[in-house]
XYZ file of C-alpha atoms in Angstrom:
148
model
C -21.232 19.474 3.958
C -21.529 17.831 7.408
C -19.475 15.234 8.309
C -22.275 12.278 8.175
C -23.037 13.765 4.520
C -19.512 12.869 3.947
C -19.473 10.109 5.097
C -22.421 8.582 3.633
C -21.986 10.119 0.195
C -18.502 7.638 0.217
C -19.910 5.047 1.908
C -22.591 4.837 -0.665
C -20.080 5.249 -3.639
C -18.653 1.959 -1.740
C -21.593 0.264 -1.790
C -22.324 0.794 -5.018
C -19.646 -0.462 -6.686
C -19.562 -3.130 -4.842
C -23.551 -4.079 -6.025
C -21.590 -3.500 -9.300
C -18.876 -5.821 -8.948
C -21.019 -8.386 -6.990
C -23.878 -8.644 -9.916
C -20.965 -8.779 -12.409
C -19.102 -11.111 -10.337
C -22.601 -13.484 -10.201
C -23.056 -13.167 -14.206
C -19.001 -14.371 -14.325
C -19.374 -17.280 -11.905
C -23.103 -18.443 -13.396
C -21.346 -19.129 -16.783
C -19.176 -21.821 -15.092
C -22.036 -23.562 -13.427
C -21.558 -22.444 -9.605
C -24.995 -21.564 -8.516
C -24.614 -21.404 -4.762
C -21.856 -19.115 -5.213
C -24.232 -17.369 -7.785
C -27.041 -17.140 -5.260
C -24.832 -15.222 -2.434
C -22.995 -12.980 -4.847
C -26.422 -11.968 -5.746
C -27.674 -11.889 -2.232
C -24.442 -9.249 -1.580
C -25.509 -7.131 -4.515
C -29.230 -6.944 -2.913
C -27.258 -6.259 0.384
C -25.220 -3.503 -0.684
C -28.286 -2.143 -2.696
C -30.480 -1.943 0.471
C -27.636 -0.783 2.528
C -26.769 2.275 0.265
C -30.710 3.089 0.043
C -30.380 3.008 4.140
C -27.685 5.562 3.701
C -29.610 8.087 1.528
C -32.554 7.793 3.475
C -30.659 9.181 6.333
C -28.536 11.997 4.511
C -32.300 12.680 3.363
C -33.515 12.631 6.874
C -30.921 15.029 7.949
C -31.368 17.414 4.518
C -28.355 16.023 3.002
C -28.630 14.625 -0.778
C -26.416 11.944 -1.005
C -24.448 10.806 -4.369
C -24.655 6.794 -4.520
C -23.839 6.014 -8.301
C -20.834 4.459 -8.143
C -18.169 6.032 -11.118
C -14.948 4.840 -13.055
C -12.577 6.665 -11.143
C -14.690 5.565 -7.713
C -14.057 1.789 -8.988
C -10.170 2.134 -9.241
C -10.241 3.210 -5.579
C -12.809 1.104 -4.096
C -11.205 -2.787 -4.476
C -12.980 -3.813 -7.290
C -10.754 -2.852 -10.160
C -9.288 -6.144 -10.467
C -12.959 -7.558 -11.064
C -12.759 -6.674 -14.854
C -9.434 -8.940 -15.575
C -11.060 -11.472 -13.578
C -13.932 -12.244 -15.192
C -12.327 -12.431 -18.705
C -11.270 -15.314 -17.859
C -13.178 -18.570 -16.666
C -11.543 -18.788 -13.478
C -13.264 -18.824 -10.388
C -10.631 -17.977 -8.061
C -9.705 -14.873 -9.509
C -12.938 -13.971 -9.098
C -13.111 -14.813 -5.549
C -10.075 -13.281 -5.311
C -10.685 -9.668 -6.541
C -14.139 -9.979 -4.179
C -12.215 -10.647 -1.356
C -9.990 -7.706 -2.283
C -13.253 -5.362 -2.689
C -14.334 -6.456 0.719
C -11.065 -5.448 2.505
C -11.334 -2.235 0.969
C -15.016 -1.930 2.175
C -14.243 -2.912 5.571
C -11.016 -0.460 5.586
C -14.009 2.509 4.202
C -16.433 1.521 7.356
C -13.839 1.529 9.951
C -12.766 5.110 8.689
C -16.154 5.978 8.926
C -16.638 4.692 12.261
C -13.521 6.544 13.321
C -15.068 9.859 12.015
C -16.868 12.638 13.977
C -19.675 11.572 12.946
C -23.478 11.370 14.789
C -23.742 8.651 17.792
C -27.232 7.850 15.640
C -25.100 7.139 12.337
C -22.001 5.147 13.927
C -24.922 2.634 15.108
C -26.351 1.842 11.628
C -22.686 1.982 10.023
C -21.867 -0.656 13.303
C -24.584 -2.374 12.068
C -23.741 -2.226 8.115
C -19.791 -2.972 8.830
C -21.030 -6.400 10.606
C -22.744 -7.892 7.115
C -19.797 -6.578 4.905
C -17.802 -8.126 7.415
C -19.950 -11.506 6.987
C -19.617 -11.136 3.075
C -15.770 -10.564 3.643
C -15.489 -13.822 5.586
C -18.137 -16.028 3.211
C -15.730 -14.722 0.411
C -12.668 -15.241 2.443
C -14.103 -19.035 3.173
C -14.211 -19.283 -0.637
C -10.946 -18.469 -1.557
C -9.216 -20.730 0.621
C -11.056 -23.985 -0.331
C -9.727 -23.284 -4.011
C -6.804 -22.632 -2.979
């Protein structure tokens, strides 16, 4: 397995559960009436959808067959854990919160990535990937602290 086969095949496990916890995260945050919240949660589950595709087109393009279903165990490890406990309960902070707390694992996963011996062709588009998970991060971020 090459190194950007690697690295995509995690990167798209990333993304993936983080489409997972956004969508989930929407449905949570819909029931208590927030719809702009509601309409970028959503927008970040399209985001990370399209960005995974983007990933598995390339692996494709370089004969690689990359993994993107995100699984249990890849949950636990990938910041959204937490989302579960959140949204049994009606509370939009802890919501927020355990988004925030999927995004700085995201963002920890795409500067490893970036770090890695990976293609010059490859660190571009993850460059370019990093900077909207990096916008999500600080919408989220944004969010938490005015309900604080």
């Amino acid at each position: 397995m090459s190194t950007d086969e690697r690295v995509a095949s995690q990167l798209a496990k990333t993304l993936a559960n983080g489409r997972e916890g956004y969508e989930q995260a929407a449905e949570k945050v819909g029931a208590s009436g927030h719809a702009d919240v509601v309409a970028r949660f959503r927008e970040f589950a399209a985001q990370r959808a399209e960005m995974g595709a983007e990933l598995e087109k390339i692996a494709a393009a370089y004969g690689d067959d990359v993994e993107s279903r995100s699984t249990v165990p890849g949950a636990l490890h990938r910041g959204w854990i937490a989302l579960k406990d959140a949204l049994t309960s009606d509370d939009l902070a802890a919501v927020v919160s355990t988004a925030e707390q999927g995004e700085d694992h995201a963002l920890e996963e795409y500067r490893d990535a970036i770090g890695a011996d990976i293609s010059p062709e490859f660190r571009t588009v993850l460059q370019r990937q990093m900077g909207v998970v990096q916008s999500a991060h600080d919408y989220v971020r944004a969010l938490e602290l005015a309900k604080s």
